[in-house]
Structures are given as C-alpha cells and as structure tokens.
PDB file of C-alpha atoms in Angstrom:
ATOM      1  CA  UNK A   1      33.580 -13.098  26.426  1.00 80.00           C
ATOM      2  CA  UNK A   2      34.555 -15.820  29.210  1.00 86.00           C
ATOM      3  CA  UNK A   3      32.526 -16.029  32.386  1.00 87.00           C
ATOM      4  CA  UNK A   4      34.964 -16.532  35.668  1.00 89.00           C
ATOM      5  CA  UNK A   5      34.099 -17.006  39.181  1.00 86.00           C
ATOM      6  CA  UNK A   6      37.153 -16.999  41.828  1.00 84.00           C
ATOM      7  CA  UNK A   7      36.561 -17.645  45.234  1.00 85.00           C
ATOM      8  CA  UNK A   8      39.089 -16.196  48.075  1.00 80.00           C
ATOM      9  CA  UNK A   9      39.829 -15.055  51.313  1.00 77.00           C
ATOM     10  CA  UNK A  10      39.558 -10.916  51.503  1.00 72.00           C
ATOM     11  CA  UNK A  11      40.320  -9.340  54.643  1.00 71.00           C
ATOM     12  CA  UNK A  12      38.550  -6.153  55.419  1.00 70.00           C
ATOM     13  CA  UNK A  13      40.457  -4.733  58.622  1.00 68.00           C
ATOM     14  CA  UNK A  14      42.348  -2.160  56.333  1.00 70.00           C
ATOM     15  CA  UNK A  15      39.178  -1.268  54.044  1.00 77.00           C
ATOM     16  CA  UNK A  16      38.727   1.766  56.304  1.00 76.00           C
ATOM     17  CA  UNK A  17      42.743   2.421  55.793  1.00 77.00           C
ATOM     18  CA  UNK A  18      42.108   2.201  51.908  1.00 80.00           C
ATOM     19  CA  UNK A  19      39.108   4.634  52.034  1.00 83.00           C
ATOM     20  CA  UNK A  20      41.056   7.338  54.025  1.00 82.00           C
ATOM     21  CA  UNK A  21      44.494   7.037  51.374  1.00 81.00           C
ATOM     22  CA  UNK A  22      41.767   7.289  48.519  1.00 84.00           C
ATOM     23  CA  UNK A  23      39.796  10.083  49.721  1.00 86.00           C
ATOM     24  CA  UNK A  24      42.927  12.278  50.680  1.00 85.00           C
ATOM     25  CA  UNK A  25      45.636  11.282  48.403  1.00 85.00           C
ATOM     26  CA  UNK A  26      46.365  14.645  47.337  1.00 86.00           C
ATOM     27  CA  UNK A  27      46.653  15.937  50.480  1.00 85.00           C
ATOM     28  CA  UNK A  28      48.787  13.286  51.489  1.00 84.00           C
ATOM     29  CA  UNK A  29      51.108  13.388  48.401  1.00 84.00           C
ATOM     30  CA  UNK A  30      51.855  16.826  49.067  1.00 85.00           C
ATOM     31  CA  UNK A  31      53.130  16.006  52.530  1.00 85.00           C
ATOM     32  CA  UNK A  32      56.751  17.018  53.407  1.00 83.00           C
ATOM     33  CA  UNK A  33      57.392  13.813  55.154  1.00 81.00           C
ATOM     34  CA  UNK A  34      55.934  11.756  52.009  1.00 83.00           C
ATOM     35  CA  UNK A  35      57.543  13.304  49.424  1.00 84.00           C
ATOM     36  CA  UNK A  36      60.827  12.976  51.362  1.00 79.00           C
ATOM     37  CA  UNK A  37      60.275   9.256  51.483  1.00 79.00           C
ATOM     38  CA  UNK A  38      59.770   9.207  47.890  1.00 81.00           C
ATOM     39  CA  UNK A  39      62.828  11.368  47.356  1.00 79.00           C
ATOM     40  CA  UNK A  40      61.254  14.120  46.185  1.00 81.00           C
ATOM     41  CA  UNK A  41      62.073  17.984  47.308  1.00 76.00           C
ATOM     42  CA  UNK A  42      59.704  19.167  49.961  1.00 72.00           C
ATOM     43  CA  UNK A  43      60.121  21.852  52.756  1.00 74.00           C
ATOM     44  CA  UNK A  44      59.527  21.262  56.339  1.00 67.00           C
ATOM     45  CA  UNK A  45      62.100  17.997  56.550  1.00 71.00           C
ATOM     46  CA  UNK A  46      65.114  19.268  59.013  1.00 69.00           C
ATOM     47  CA  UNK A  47      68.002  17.513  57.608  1.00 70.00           C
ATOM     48  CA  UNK A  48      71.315  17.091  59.918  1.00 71.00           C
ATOM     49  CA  UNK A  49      74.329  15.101  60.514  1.00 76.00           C
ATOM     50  CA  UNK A  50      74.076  12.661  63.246  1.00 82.00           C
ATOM     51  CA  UNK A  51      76.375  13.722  66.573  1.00 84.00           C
ATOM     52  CA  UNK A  52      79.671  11.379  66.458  1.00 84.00           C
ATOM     53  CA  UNK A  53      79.104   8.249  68.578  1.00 82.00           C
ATOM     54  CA  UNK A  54      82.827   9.154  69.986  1.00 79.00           C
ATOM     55  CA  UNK A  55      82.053  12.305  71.153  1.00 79.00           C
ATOM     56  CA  UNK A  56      79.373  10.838  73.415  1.00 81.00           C
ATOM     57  CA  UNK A  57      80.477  12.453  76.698  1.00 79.00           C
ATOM     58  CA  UNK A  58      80.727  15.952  75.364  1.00 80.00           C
ATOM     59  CA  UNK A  59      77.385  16.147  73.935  1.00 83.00           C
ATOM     60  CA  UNK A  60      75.155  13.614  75.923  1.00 84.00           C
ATOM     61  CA  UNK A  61      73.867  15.636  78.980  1.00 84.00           C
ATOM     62  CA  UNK A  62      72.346  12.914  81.819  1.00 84.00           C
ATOM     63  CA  UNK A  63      70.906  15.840  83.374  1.00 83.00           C
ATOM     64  CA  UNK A  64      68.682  16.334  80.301  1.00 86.00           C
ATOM     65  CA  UNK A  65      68.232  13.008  79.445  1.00 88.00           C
ATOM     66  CA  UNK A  66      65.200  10.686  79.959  1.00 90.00           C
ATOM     67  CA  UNK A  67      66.156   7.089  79.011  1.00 91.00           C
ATOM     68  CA  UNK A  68      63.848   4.532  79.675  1.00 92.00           C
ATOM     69  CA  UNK A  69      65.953   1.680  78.627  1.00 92.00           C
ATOM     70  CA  UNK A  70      69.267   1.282  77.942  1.00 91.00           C
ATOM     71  CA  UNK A  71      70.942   2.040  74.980  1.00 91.00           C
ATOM     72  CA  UNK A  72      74.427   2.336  73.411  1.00 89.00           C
ATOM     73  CA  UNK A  73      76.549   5.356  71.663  1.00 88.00           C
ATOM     74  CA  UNK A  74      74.823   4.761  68.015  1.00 89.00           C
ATOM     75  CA  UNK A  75      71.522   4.611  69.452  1.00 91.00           C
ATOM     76  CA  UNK A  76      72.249   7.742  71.590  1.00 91.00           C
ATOM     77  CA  UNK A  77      73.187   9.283  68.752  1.00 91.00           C
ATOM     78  CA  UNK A  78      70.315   8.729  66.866  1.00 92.00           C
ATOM     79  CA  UNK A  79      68.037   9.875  69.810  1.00 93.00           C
ATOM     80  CA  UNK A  80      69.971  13.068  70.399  1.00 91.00           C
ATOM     81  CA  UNK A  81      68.882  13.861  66.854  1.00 91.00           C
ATOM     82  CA  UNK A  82      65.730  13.587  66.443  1.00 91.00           C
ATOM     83  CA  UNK A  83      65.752  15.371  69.842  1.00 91.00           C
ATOM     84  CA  UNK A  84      67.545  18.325  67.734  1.00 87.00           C
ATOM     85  CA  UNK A  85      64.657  18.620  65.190  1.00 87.00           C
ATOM     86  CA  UNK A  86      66.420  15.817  62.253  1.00 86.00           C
ATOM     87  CA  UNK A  87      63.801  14.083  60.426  1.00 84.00           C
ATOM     88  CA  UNK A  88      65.976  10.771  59.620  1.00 85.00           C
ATOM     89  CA  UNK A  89      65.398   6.831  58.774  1.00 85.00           C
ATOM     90  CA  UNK A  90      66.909   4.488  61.185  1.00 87.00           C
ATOM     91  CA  UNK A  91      67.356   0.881  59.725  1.00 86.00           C
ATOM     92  CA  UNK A  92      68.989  -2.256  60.665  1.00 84.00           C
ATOM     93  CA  UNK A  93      68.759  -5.643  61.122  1.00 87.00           C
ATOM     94  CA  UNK A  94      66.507  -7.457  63.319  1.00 85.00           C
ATOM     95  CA  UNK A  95      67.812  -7.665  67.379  1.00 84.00           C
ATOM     96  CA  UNK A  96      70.295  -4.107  66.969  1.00 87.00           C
ATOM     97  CA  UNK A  97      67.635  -1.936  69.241  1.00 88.00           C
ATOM     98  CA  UNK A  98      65.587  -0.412  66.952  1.00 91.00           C
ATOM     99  CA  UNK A  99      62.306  -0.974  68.797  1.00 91.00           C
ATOM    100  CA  UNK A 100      64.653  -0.033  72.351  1.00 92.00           C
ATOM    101  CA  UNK A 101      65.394   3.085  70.286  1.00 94.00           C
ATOM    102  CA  UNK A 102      61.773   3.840  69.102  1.00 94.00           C
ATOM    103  CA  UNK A 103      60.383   3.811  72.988  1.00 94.00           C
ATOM    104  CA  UNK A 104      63.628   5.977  74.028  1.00 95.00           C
ATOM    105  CA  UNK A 105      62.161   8.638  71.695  1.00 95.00           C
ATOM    106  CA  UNK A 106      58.480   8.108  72.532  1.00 95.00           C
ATOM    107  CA  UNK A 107      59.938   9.165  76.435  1.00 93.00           C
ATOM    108  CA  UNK A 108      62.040  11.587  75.518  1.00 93.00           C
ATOM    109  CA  UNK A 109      59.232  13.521  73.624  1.00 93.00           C
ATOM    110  CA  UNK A 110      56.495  12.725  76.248  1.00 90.00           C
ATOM    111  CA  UNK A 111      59.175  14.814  78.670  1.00 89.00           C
ATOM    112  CA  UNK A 112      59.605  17.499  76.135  1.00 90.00           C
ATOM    113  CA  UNK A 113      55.805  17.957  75.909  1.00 88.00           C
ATOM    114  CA  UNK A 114      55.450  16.480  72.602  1.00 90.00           C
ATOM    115  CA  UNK A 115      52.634  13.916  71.024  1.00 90.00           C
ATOM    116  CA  UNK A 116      53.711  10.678  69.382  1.00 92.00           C
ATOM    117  CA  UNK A 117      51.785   9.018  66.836  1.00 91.00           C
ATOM    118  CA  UNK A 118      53.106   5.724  66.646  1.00 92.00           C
ATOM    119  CA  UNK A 119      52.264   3.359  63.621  1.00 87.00           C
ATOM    120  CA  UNK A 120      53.446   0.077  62.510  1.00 86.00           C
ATOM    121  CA  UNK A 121      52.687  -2.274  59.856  1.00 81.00           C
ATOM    122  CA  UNK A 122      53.286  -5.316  62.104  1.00 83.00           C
ATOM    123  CA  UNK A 123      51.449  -5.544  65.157  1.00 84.00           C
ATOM    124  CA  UNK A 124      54.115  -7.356  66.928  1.00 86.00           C
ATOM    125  CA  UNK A 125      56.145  -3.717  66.667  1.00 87.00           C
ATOM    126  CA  UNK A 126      53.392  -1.979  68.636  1.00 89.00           C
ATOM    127  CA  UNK A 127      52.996  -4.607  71.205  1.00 89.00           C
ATOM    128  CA  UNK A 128      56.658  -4.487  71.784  1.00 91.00           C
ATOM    129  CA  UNK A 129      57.362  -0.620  72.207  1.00 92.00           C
ATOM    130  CA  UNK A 130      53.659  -0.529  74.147  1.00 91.00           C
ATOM    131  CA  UNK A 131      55.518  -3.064  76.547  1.00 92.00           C
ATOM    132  CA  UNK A 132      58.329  -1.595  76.835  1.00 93.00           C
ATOM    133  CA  UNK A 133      56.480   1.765  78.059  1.00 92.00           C
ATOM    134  CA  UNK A 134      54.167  -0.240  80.341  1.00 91.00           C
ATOM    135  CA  UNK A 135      57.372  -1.987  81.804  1.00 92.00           C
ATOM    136  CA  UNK A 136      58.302   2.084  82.908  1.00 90.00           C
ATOM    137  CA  UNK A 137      55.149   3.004  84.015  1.00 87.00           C
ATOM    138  CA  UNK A 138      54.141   5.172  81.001  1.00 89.00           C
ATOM    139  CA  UNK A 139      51.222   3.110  80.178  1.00 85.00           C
ATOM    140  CA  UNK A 140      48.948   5.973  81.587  1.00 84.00           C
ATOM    141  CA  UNK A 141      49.806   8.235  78.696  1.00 86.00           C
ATOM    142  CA  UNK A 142      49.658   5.772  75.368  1.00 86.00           C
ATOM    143  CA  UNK A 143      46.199   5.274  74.167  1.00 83.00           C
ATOM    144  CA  UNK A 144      45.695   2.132  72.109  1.00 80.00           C
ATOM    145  CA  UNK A 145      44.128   1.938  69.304  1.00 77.00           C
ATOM    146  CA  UNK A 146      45.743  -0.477  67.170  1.00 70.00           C
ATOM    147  CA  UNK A 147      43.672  -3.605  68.494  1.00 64.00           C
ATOM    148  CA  UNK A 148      40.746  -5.251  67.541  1.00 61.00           C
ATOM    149  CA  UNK A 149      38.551  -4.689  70.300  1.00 58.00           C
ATOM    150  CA  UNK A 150      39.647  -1.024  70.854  1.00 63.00           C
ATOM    151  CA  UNK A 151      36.157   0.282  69.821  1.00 73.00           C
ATOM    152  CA  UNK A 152      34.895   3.711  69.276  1.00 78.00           C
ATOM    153  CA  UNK A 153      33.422   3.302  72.921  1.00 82.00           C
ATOM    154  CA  UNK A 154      36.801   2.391  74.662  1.00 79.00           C
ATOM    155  CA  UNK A 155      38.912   5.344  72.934  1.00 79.00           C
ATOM    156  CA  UNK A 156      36.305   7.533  74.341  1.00 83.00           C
ATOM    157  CA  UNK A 157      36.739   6.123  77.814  1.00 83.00           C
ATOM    158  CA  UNK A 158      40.315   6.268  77.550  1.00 79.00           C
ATOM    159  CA  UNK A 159      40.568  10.005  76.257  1.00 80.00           C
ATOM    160  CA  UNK A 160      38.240  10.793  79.305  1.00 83.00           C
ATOM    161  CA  UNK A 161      41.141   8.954  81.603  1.00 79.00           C
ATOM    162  CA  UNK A 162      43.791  10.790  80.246  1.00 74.00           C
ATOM    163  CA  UNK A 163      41.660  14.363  81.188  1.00 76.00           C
ATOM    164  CA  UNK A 164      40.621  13.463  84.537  1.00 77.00           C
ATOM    165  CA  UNK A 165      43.872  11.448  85.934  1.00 72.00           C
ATOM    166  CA  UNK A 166      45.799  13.586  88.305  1.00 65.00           C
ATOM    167  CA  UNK A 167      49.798  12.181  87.659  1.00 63.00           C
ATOM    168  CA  UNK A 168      52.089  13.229  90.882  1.00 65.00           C
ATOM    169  CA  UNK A 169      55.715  13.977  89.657  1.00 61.00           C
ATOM    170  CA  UNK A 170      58.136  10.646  90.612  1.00 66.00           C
ATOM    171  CA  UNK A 171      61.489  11.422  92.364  1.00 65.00           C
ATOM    172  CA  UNK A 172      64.451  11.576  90.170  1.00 73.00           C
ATOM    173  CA  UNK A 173      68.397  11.750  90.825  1.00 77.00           C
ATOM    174  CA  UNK A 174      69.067  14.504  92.496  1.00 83.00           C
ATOM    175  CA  UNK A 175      71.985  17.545  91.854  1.00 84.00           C
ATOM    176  CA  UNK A 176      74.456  15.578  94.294  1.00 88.00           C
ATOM    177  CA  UNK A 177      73.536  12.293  92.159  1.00 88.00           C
ATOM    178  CA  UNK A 178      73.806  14.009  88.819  1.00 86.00           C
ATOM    179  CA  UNK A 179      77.345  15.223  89.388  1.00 88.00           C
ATOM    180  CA  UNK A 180      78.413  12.008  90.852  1.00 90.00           C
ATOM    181  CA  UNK A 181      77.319  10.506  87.489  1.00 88.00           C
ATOM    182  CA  UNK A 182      78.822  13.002  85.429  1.00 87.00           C
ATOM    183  CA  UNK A 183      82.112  12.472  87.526  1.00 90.00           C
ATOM    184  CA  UNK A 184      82.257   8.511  86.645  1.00 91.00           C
ATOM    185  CA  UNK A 185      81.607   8.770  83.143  1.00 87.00           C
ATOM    186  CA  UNK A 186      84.111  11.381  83.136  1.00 88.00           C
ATOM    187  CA  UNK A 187      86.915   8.798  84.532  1.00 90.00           C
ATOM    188  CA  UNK A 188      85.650   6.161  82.698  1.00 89.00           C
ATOM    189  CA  UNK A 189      86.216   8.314  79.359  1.00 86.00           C
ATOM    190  CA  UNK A 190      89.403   9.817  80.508  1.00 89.00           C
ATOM    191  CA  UNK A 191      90.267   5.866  81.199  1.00 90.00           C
ATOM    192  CA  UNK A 192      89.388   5.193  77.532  1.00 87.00           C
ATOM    193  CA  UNK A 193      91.467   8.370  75.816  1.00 87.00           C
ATOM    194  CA  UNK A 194      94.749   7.357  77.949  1.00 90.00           C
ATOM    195  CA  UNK A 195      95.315   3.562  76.708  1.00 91.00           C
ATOM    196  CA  UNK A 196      96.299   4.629  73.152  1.00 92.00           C
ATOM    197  CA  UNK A 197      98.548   7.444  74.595  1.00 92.00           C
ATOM    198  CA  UNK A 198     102.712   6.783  73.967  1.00 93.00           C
ATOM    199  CA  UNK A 199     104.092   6.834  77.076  1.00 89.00           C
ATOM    200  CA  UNK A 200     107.526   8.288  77.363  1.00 86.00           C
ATOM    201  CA  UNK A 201     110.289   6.917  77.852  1.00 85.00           C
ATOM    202  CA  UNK A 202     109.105   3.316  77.749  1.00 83.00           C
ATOM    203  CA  UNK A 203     107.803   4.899  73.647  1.00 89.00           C
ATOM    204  CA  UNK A 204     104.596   2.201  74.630  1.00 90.00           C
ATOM    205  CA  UNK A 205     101.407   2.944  75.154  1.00 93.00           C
ATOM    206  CA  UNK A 206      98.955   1.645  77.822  1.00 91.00           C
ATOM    207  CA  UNK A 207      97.309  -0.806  75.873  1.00 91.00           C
ATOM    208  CA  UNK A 208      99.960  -2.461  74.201  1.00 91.00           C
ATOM    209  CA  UNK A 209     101.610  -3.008  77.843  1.00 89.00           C
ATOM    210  CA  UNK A 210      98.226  -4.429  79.271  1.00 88.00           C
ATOM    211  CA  UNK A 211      98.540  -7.095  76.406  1.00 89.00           C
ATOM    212  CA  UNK A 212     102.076  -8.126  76.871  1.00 88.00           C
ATOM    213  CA  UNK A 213     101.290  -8.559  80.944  1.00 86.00           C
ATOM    214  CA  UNK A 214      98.514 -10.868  80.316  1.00 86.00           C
ATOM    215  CA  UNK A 215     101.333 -13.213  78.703  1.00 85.00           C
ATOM    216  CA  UNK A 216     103.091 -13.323  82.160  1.00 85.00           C
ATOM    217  CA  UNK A 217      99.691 -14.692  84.089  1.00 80.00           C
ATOM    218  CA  UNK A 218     101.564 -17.880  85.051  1.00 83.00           C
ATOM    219  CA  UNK A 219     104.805 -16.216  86.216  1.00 83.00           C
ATOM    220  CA  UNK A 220     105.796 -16.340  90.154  1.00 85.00           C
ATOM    221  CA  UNK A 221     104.493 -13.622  92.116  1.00 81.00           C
ATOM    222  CA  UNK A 222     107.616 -11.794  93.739  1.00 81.00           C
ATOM    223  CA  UNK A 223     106.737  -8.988  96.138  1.00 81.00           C
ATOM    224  CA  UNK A 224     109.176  -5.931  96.372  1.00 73.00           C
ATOM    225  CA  UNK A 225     108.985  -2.574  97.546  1.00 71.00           C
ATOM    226  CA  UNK A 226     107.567   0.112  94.990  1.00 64.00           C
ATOM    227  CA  UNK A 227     108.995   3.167  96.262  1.00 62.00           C
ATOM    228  CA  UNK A 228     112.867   1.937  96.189  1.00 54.00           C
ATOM    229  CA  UNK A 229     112.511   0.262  93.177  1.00 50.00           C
ATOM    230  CA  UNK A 230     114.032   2.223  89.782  1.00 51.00           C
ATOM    231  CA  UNK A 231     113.047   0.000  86.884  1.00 49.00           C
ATOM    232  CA  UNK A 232     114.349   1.465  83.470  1.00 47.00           C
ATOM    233  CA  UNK A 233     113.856  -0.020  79.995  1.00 44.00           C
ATOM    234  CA  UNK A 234     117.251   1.058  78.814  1.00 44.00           C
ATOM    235  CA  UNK A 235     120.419  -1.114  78.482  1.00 42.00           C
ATOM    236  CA  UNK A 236     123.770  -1.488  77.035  1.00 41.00           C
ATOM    237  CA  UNK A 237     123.832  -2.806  73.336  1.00 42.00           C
ATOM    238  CA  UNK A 238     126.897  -5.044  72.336  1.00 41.00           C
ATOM    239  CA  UNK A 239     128.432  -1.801  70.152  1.00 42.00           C
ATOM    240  CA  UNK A 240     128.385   0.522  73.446  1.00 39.00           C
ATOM    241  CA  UNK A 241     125.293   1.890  72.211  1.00 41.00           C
ATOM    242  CA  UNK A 242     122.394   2.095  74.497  1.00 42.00           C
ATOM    243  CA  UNK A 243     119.184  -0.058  73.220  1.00 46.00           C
ATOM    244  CA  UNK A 244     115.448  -0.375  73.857  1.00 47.00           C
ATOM    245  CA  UNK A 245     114.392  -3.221  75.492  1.00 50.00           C
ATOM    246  CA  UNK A 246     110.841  -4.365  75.195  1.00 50.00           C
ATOM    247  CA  UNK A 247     108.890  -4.271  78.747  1.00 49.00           C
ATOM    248  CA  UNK A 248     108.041  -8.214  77.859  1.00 50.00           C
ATOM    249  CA  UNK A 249     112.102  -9.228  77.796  1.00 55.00           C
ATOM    250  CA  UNK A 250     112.474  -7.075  80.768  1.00 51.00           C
ATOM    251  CA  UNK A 251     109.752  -8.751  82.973  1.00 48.00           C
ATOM    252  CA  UNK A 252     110.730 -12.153  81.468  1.00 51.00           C
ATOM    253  CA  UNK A 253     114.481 -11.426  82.708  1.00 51.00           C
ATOM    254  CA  UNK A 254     113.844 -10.294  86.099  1.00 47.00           C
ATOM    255  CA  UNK A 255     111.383 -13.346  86.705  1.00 47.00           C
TER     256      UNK A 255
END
C-alpha cells in the first residue's frame, strides 16, 4: 500500500453538467437524437437529401424566406432543410459560415414559431451567433444563460421581459418589391444557363466567345453601323470547300 497526495487545478463550472448526465443517463441514451449521433437506429430522426445548390432559384422562395445574414447556395441549402424537418450534421472548416448558418436557422425558426435551444462547447460559438442576432435586432427574444453571472435571479428577470414586452411588427418588402426581386434573380439565372449554350451557326457558345474577346482588349476601337453590318463566320477553303473560321481569326482579320 503506497500513500499519494496530488495537488491540481479542478474546475467546477460543469459539476452541475456532470450531475444532470449522471442522474438521467438512461433517459438520455434512449434519445432519438443521441442514438443517431452514436449511429445507432432510433425513430423520430427525419432523414432527407439536401435540395441541389443548382437548383437554387426553383426552390428558394424570398417571399418565405427570413435571412438575417447573407449566405451562399450550400448554406441555403442546408437551411432549406432543416426548414423541411431533416435532422442533419453540418461540418466544415473554420471561416466557411457555419456560425452565419447557425443564426440563419435560429431566425428562420423564431419566424416559424419555433424555440431554439442553442448549446456550444466553446463559448466563443455562443458569443458569436448571440452577436450576430443582436446585430439584427433579435436580441429581445434570446435569453442568456451561458455566462457566468447569468444567475438564477437574472433568468427570472429576463423570462418576466420576454412576457410583458409588447414587440410591434417591422416593415418588410412589400408585393411590388418581392416580384421585382424575384424578376432579377430570374435574369441573373437565365444569364447564367445561356453562357454554356452552342450558339448556331457560329457552333460557340457564349462563354467561350467572352474569353477569346478579352484577348482583343488592346485592339483599335473602329465604330461601324450594327444594323448594315452582315458578319458571317463562313469562308472559302483552298479545295472549294466552305470552312469554319474561328470568331478570334475573324476579329483579328478585320482589325
């Protein structure tokens, strides 16, 4: 038998944390959302494909959407899902929007009436999402109680807040504003789907002609009249045969 003494430093912030997993463990093994983290079958977990980030337009509705900062086709994706019921882990490395995304679905479930319990093993998460709501004047519906000196006393003053406030409804876009929207994504999108296109009879498409012009950014500007101009691509060959000539040898000729 050997006598030790060890001397450390405990920290006794998550004791309370420790008691609660201890006392309800079974209760929170047999948890749907648990056991799906551990990989195990459970019911109650709505699994789904995510919508196709190309497909944006066609799904994404602005007139049901409440975006409270800016985010991009994947992360649009992944909020339109969770929107749809899909219980699903979003990962990625640090600086891709994960914590833009998180807040984006915080908003969009405080419009559909929902309650968000948002935990976070780093503090620096919460104080970044909690920012990000403050920064859109949501800050009247989060209650804190992640910090140190949110005491039993201050969550009872804040809970009393939240059932006495009076909120007035803010002014949003409105029908005329929506459409307008709608209208420029739609051109922006129709943009998009038309550079790939083959264009007949040039047999070129948008895209690749745009990248061949920017070649001729040095060439003499010669002004001519549009409307009496006829420009065609085909020539003679040297056999009688007519040939193809490339819109670059064309523009290089006539310059």
């Amino acid at each position: 038998m050997e006598f030790e003494a060890r001397v450390g430093l405990f920290s006794f912030h998550k004791l309370v944390i420790y008691r609660d997993l201890s006392a309800d463990s079974q209760a929170m093994s047999n948890h749907p959302i648990v056991r799906g983290l551990a990989r195990e079958p459970a019911d109650g977990i709505t699994s789904g494909d995510v919508p196709a980030t190309s497909d944006t337009d066609r799904w994404h509705s602005p007139k049901d959407s409440f975006l409270v900062v800016d985010a991009d086709s994947s992360q649009l994706a992944c909020i339109e899902a969770v929107k749809r019921g899909t219980s699903l882990v979003l990962h990625g490395p640090p600086g891709t929007g994960k914590s833009q995304t998180t807040t984006n679905v915080i908003a969009e479930s405080i419009a559909a009436g929902k309650t968000v319990l948002f935990v976070s093993e780093k503090m620096a998460a919460l104080e970044f999402v909690y920012k990000r709501l403050r920064e859109s004047h949501l800050e009247h519906l989060c209650l804190e109680l992640h910090r140190h000196r949110a005491n039993k006393r201050v969550v009872v003053h804040e809970l009393h807040r939240c059932l006495e406030e009076s909120l007035e409804p803010r002014g949003s876009l409105s029908a005329q504003e929506l459409e307008t929207l709608v209208s420029r994504r739609q051109q922006l999108c129709d943009y998009v789907h038309a550079l790939p296109v083959v264009r007949e009879p040039m047999a070129l498409r948008a895209i690749d002609v745009l990248a061949e012009l920017s070649g001729f950014h040095q060439a003499p500007l010669v002004p001519f009249d549009y409307p009496r101009c006829c420009f065609s691509l085909t020539v003679a060959g040297s056999a009688g045969r007519g040939s193809r000539e490339s819109s670059s040898d064309c523009l290089a000729r006539g310059a």
